mmCIF file of C-alpha atoms (C1' of nucleotides) in Angstrom:
data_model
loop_
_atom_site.group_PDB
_atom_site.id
_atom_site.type_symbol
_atom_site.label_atom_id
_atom_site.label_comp_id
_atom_site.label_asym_id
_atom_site.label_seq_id
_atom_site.Cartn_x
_atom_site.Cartn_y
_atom_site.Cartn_z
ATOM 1 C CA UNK A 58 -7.616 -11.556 170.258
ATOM 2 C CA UNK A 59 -5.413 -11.205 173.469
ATOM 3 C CA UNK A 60 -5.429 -7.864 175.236
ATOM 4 C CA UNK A 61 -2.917 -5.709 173.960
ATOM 5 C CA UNK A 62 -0.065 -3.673 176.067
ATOM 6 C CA UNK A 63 -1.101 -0.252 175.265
ATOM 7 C CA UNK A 64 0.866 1.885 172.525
ATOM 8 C CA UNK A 65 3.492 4.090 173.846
ATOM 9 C CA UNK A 66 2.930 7.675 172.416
ATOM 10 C CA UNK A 67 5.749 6.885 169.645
ATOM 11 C CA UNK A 68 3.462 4.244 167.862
ATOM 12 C CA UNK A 69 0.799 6.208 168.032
ATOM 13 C CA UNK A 70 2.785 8.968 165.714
ATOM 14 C CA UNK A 71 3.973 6.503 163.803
ATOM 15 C CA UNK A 72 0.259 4.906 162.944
ATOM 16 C CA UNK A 73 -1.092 8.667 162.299
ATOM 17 C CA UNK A 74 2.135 9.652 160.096
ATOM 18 C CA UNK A 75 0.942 6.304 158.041
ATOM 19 C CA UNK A 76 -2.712 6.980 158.321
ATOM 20 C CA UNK A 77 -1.272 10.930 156.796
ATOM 21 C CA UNK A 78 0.579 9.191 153.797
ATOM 22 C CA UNK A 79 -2.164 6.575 152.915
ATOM 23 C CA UNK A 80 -4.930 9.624 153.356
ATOM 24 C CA UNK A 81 -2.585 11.857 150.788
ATOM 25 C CA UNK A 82 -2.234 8.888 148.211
ATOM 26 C CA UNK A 83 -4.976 10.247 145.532
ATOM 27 C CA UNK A 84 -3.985 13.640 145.713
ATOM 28 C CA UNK A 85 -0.705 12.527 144.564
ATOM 29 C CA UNK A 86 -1.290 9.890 142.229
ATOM 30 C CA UNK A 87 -3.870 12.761 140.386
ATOM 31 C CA UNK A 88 -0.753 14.651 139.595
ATOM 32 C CA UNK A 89 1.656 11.874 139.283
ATOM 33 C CA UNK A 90 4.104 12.616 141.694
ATOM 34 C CA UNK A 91 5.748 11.179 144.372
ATOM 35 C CA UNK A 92 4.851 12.113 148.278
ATOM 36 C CA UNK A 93 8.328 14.070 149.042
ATOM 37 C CA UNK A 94 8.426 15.366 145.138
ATOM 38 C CA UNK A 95 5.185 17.326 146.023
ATOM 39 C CA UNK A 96 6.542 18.464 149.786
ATOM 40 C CA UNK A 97 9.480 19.650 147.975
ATOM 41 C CA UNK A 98 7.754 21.699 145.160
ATOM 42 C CA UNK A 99 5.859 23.023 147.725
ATOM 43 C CA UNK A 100 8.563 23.892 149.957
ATOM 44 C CA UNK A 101 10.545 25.556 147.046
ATOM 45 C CA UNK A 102 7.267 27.857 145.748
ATOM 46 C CA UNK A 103 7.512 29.217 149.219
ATOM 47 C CA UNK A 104 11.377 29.052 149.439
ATOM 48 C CA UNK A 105 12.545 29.863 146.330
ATOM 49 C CA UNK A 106 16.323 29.464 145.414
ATOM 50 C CA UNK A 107 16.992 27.187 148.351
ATOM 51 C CA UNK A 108 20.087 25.075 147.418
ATOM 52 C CA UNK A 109 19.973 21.198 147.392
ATOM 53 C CA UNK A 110 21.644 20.969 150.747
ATOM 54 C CA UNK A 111 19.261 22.517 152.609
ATOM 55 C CA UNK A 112 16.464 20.594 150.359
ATOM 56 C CA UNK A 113 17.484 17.818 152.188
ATOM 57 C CA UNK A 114 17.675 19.025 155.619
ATOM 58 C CA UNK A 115 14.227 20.252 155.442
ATOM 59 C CA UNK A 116 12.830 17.053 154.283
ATOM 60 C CA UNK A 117 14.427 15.420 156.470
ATOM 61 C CA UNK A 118 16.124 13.206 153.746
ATOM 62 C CA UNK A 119 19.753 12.683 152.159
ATOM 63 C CA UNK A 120 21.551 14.302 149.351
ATOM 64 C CA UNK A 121 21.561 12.142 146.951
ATOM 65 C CA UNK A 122 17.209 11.107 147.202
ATOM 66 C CA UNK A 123 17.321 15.054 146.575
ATOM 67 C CA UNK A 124 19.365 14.421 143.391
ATOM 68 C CA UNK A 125 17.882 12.000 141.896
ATOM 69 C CA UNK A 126 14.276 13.599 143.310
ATOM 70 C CA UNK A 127 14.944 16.614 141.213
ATOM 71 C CA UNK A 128 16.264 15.125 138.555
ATOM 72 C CA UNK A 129 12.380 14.032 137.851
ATOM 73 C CA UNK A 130 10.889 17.238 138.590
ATOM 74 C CA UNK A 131 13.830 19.196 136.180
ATOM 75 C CA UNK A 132 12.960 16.336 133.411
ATOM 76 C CA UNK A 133 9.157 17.313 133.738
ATOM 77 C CA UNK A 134 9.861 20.968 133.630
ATOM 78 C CA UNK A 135 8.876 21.746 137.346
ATOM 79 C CA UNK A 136 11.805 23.087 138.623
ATOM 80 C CA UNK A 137 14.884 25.032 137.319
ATOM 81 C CA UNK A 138 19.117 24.484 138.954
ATOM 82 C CA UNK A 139 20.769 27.595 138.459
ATOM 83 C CA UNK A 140 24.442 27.880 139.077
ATOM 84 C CA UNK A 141 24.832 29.945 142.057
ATOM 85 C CA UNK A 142 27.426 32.967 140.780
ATOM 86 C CA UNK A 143 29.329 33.424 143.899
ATOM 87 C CA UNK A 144 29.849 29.746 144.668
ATOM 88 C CA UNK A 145 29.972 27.449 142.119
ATOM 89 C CA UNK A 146 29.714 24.384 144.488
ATOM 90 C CA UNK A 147 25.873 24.958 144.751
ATOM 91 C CA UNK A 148 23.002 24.743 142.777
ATOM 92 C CA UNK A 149 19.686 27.242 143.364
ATOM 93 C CA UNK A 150 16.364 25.447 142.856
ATOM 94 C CA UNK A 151 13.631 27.062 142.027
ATOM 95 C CA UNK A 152 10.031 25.915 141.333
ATOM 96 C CA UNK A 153 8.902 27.038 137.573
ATOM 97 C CA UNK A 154 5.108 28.059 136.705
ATOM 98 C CA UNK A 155 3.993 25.273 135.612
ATOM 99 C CA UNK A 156 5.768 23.047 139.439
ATOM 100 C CA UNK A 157 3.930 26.575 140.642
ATOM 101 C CA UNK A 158 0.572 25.461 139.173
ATOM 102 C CA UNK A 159 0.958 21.812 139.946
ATOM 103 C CA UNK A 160 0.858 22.290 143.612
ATOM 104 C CA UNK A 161 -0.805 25.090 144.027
ATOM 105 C CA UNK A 162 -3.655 22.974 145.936
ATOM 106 C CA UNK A 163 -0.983 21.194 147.982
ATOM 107 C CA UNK A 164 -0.724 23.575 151.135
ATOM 108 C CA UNK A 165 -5.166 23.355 151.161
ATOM 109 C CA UNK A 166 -4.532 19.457 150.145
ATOM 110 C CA UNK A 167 -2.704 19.266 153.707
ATOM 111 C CA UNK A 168 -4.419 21.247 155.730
ATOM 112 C CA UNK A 169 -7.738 19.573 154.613
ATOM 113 C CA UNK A 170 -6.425 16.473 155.804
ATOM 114 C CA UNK A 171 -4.616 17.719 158.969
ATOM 115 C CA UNK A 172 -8.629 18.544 159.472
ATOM 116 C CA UNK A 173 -9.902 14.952 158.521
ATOM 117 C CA UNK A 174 -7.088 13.270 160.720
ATOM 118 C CA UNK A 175 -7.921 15.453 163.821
ATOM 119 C CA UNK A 176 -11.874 14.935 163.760
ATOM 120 C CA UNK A 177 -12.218 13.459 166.942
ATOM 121 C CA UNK A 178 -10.583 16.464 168.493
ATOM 122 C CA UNK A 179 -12.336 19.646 169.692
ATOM 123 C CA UNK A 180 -10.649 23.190 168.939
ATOM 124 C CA UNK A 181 -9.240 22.997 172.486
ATOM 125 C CA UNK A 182 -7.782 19.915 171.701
ATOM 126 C CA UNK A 183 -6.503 20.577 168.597
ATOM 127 C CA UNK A 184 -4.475 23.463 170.104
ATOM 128 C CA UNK A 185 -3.397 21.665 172.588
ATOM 129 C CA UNK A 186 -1.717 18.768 170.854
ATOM 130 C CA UNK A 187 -0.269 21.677 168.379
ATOM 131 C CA UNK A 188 1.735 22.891 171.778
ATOM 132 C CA UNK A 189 2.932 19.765 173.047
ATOM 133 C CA UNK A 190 3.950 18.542 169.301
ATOM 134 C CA UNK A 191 5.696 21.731 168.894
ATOM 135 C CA UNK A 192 7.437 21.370 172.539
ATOM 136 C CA UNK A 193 8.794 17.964 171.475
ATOM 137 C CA UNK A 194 10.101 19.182 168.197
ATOM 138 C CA UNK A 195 11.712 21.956 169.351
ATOM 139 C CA UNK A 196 14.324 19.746 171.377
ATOM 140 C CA UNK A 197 14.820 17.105 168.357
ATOM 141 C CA UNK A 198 18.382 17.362 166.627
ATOM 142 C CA UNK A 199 17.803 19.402 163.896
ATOM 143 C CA UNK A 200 19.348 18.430 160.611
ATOM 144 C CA UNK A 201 19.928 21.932 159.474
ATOM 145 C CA UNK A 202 22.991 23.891 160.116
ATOM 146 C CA UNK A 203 21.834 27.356 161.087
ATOM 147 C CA UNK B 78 15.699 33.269 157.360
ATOM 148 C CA UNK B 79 12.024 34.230 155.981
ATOM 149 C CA UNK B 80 9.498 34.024 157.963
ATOM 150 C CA UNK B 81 7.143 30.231 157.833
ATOM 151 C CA UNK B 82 4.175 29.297 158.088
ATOM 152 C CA UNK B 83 3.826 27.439 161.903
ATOM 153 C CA UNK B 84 3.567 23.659 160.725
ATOM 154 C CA UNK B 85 0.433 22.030 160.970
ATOM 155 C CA UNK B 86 -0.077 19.100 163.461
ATOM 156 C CA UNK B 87 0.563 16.338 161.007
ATOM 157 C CA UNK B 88 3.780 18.076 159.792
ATOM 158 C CA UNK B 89 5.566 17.942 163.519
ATOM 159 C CA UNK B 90 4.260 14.229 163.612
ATOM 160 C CA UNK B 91 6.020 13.587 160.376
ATOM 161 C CA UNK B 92 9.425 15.577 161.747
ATOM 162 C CA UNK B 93 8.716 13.106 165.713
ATOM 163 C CA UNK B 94 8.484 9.941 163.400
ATOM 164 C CA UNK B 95 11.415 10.566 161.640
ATOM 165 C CA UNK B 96 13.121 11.838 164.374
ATOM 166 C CA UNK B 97 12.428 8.237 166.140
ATOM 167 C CA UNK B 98 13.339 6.431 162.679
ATOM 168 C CA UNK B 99 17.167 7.763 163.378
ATOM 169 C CA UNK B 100 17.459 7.485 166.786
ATOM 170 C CA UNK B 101 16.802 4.037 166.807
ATOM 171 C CA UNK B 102 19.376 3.110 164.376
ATOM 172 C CA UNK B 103 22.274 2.062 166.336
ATOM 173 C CA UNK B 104 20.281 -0.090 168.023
ATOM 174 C CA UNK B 105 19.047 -1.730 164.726
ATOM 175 C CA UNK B 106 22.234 -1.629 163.150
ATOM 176 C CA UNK B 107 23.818 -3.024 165.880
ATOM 177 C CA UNK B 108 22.307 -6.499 165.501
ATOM 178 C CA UNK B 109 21.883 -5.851 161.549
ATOM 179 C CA UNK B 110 18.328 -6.373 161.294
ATOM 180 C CA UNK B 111 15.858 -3.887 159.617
ATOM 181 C CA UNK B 112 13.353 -1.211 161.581
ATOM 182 C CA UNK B 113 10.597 -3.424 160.271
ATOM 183 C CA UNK B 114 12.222 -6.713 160.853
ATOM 184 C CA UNK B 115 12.762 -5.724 164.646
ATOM 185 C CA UNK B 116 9.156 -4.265 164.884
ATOM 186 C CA UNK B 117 7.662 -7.651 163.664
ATOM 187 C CA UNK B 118 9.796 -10.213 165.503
ATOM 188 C CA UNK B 119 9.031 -7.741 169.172
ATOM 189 C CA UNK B 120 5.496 -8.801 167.684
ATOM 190 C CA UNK B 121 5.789 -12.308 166.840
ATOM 191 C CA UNK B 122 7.537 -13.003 170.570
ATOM 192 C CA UNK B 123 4.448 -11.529 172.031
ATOM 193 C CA UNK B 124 1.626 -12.950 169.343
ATOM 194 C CA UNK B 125 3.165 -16.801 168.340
ATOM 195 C CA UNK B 126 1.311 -18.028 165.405
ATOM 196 C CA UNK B 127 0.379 -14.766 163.669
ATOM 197 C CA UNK B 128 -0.331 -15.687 160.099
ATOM 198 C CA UNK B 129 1.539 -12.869 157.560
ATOM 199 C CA UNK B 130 -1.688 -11.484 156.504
ATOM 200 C CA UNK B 131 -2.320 -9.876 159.892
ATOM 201 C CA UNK B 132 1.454 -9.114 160.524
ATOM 202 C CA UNK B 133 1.178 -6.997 157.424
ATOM 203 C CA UNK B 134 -2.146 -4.740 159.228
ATOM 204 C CA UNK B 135 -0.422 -4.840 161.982
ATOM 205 C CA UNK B 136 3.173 -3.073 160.503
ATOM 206 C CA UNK B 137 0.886 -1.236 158.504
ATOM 207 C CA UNK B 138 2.527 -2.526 155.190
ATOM 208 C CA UNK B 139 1.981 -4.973 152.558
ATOM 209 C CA UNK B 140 1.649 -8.619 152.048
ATOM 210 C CA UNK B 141 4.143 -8.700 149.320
ATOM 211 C CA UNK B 142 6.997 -6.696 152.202
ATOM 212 C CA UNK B 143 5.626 -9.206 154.840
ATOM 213 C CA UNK B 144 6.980 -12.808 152.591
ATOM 214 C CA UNK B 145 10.440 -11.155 151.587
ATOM 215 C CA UNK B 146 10.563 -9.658 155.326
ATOM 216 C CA UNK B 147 10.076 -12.598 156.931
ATOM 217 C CA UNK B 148 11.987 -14.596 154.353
ATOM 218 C CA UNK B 149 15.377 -12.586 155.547
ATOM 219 C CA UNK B 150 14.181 -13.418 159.433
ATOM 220 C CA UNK B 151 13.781 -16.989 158.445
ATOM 221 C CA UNK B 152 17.146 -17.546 156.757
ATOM 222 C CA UNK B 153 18.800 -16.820 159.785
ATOM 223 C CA UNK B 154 16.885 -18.740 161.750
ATOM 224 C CA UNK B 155 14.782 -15.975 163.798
ATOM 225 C CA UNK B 156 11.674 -17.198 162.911
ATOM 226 C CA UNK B 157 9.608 -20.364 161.490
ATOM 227 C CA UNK B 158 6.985 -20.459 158.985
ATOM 228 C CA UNK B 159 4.084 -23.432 160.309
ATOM 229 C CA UNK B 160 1.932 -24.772 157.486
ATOM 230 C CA UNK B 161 -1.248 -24.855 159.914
ATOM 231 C CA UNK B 162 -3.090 -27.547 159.863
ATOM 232 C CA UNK B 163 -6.553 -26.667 159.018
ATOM 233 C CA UNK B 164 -6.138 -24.113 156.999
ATOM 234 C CA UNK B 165 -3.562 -25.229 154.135
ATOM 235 C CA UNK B 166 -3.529 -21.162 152.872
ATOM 236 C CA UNK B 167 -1.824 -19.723 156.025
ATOM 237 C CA UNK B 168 1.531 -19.891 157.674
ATOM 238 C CA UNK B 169 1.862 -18.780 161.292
ATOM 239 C CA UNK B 170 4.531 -17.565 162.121
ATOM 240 C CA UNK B 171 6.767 -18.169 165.195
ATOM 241 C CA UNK B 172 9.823 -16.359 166.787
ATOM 242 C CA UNK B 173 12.242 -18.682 167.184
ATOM 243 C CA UNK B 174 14.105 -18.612 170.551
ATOM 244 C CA UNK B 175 17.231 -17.121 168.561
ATOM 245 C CA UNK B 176 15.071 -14.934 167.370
ATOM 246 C CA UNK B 177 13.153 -13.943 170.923
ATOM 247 C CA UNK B 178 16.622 -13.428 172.323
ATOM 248 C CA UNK B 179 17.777 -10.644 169.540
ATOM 249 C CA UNK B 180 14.828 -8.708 169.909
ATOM 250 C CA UNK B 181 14.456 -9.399 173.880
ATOM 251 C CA UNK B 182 15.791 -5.905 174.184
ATOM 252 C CA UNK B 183 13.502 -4.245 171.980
ATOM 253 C CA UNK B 184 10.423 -2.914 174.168
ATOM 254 C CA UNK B 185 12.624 -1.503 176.729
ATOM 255 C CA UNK B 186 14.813 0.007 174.146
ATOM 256 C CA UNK B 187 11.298 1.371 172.263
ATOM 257 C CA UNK B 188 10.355 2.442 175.871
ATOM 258 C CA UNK B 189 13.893 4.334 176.090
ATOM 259 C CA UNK B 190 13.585 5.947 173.197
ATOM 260 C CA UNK B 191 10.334 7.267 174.041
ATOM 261 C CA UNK B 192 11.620 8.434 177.016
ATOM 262 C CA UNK B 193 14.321 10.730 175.196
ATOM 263 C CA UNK B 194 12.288 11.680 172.579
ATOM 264 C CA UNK B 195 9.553 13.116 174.958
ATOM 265 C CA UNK B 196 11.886 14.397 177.351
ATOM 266 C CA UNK B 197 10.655 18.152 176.846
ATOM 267 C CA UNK B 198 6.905 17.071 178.455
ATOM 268 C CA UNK B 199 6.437 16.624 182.034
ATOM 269 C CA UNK B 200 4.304 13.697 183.353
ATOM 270 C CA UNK B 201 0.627 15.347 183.112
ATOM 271 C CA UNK B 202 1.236 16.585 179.460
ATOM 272 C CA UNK B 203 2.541 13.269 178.400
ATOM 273 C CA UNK B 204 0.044 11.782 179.740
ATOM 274 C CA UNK B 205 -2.408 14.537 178.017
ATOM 275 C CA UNK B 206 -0.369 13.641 174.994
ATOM 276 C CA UNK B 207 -0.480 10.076 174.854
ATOM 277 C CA UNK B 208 -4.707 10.698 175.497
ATOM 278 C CA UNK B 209 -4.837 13.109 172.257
ATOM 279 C CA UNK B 210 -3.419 10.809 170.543
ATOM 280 C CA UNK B 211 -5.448 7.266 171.329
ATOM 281 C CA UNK B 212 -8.373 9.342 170.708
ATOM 282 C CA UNK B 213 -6.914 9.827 167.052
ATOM 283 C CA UNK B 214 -6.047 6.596 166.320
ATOM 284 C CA UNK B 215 -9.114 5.071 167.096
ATOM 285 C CA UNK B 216 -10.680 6.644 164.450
ATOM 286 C CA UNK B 217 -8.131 5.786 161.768
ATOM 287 C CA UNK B 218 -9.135 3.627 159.057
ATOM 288 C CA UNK B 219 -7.675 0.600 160.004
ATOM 289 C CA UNK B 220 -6.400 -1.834 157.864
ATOM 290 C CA UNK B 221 -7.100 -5.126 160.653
ATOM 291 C CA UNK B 222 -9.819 -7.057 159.623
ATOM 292 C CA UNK B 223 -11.592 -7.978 162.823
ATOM 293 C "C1'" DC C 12 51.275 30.411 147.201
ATOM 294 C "C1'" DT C 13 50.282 25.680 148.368
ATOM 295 C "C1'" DC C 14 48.356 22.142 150.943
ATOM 296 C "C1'" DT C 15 44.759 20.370 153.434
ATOM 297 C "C1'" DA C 16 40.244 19.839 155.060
ATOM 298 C "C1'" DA C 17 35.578 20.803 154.584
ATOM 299 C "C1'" DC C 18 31.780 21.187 151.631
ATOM 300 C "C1'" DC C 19 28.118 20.449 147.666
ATOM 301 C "C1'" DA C 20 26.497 17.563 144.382
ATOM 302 C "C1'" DT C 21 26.535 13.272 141.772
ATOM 303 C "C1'" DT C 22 26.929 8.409 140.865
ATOM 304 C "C1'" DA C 23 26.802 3.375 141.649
ATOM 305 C "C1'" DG C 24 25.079 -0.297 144.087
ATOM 306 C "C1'" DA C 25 22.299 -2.364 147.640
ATOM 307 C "C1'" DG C 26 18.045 -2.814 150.166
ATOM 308 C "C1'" DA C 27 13.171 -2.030 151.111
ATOM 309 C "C1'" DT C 28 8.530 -1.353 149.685
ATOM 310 C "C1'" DC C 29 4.821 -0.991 146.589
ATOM 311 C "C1'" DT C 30 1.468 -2.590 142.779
ATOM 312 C "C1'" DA C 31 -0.146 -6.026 139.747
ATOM 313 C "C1'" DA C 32 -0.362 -10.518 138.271
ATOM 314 C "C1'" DC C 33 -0.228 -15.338 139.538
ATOM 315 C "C1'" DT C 34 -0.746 -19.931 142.185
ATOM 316 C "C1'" DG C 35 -2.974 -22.602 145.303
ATOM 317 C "C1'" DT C 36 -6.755 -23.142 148.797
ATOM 318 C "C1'" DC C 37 -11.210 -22.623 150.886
ATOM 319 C "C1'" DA C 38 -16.264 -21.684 151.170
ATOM 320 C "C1'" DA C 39 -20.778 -20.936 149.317
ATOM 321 C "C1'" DC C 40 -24.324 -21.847 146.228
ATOM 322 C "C1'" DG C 41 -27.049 -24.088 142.813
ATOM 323 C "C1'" DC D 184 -20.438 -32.445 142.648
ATOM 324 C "C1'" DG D 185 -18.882 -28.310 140.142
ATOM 325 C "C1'" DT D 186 -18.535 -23.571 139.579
ATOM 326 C "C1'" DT D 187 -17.623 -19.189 141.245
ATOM 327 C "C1'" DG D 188 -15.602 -15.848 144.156
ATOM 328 C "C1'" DA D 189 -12.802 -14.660 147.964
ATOM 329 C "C1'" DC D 190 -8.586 -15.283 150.359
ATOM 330 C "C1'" DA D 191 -3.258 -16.228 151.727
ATOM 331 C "C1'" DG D 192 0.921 -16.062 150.012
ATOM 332 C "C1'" DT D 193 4.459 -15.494 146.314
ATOM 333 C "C1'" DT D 194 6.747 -13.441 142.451
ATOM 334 C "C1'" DA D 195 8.157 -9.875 139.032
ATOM 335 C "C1'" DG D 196 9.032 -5.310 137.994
ATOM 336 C "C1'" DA D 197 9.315 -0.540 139.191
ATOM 337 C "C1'" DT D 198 10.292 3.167 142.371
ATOM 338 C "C1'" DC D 199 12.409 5.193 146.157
ATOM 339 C "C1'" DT D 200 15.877 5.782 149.613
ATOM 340 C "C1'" DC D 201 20.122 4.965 151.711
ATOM 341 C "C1'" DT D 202 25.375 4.436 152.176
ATOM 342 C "C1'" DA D 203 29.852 4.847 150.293
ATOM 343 C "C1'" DA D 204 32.841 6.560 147.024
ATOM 344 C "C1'" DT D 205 34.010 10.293 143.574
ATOM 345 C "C1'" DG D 206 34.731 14.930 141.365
ATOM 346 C "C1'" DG D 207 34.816 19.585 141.651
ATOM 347 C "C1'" DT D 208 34.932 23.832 144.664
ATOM 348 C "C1'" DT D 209 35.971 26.761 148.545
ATOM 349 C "C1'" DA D 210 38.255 28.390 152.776
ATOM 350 C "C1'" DG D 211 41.904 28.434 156.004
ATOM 351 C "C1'" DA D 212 46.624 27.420 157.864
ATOM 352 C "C1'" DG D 213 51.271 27.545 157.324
#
DNA sequence: CTCTAACCATTAGAGATCTAACTGTCAACG
DNA sequence: CGTTGACAGTTAGATCTCTAATGGTTAGAG
């Protein structure tokens, strides 16, 4: 009813990255999954062998969600821990056929949405917020170690 | 060390968001008092006498978070919960001025943080940024009902 | 070699959020 | 009126994520 302050840029991301996860919900409900289950099989398809570690640095999340994280996907057959032979400390994940075949859609899942989301933007535009975005994330503090 | 895929949009907005989540934890943790909790109070200081279906829309979340959210706030005396008077189904909520004085700091500190987090743009593309992104959001579903 | 510190993964426990079901209230319509 | 349907808020139960502590492993210094 009162007029609003406007929205500093941060809220803004914050609104879209919600608008992203609500947009994404029957995708992954169809497969029965969680939202950072289905990032992670996707990321390990691609990636394959990554150790848990770096599982989490990626997804921006801690150790122990990617525990207990893969613990459902290893119960449901998706994904395989292999004992690492030169360092016994790690564990090598890797996405089986059938954690293959359940996100195989899940890259074309994103980047259909990425389209929905971005409607009201022009090619030009588009391209343009992909620079800036990338600008700012190139200076965050990465979580990885390399 | 293989080569990736360059994210898509909504992928560096996810990486910005969390990026903001953790840098505004000491400042959360410091008055020990949840990301959400500070979000809604900064919102109840400005907007007295929100009732907790609209706080929900407005923190994007649900009705059920909003009573055991506010029910933390209200233990320690940050805010009040006002049977209204003509309408015996809502509460509206107030800040109380405990409550205003915790969060007093918030906006500049959100404005701060902003600052940092954008620090790689100059003043035209953050302006050009903060533009992209309105024009997004305004065609978001939203989930106000007015 | 041994000791120490760093590292990877796991576990336990706490906290936050969601969905679904429930209670109480209001409004509309016959 | 009285019934019906929508609405605000709460509760219960499940899931997810985090922090802190633990166990096992590796690398480096003395």
């Amino acid at each position: 009813m009162t007029e609003q302050r406007m929205p500093t840029s941060l809220e803004l991301v914050r609104w879209i990255g919600w608008a992203q996860r609500k947009a994404g919900e029957d995708w992954i409900r169809e497969r029965e999954i969680s939202h950072e289950q289905a990032f992670v099989l996707g990321y390990l398809v691609q990636n394959p062998g990554t150790i848990q570690r770096d599982i989490a640095a990626v997804s921006r999340t801690s150790a122990a969600s990617v525990t207990s994280l893969l613990k459902g996907l290893e119960q449901r057959g998706l994904v395989e821990r292999r004992a690492a032979p030169d360092n016994a400390r790690v564990k090598r994940v890797h996405a089986t056929p059938a954690g293959a075949e359940l996100v195989a859609g899940f890259p074309d899942a994103m980047a259909a949405l990425d389209d929905t989301i971005l409607a009201p933007l022009d090619t030009a535009e588009r391209a343009t917020l992909q620079q800036l975005l990338t600008k700012i994330v190139a200076e965050l503090p990465q979580p990885t170690r390399d």
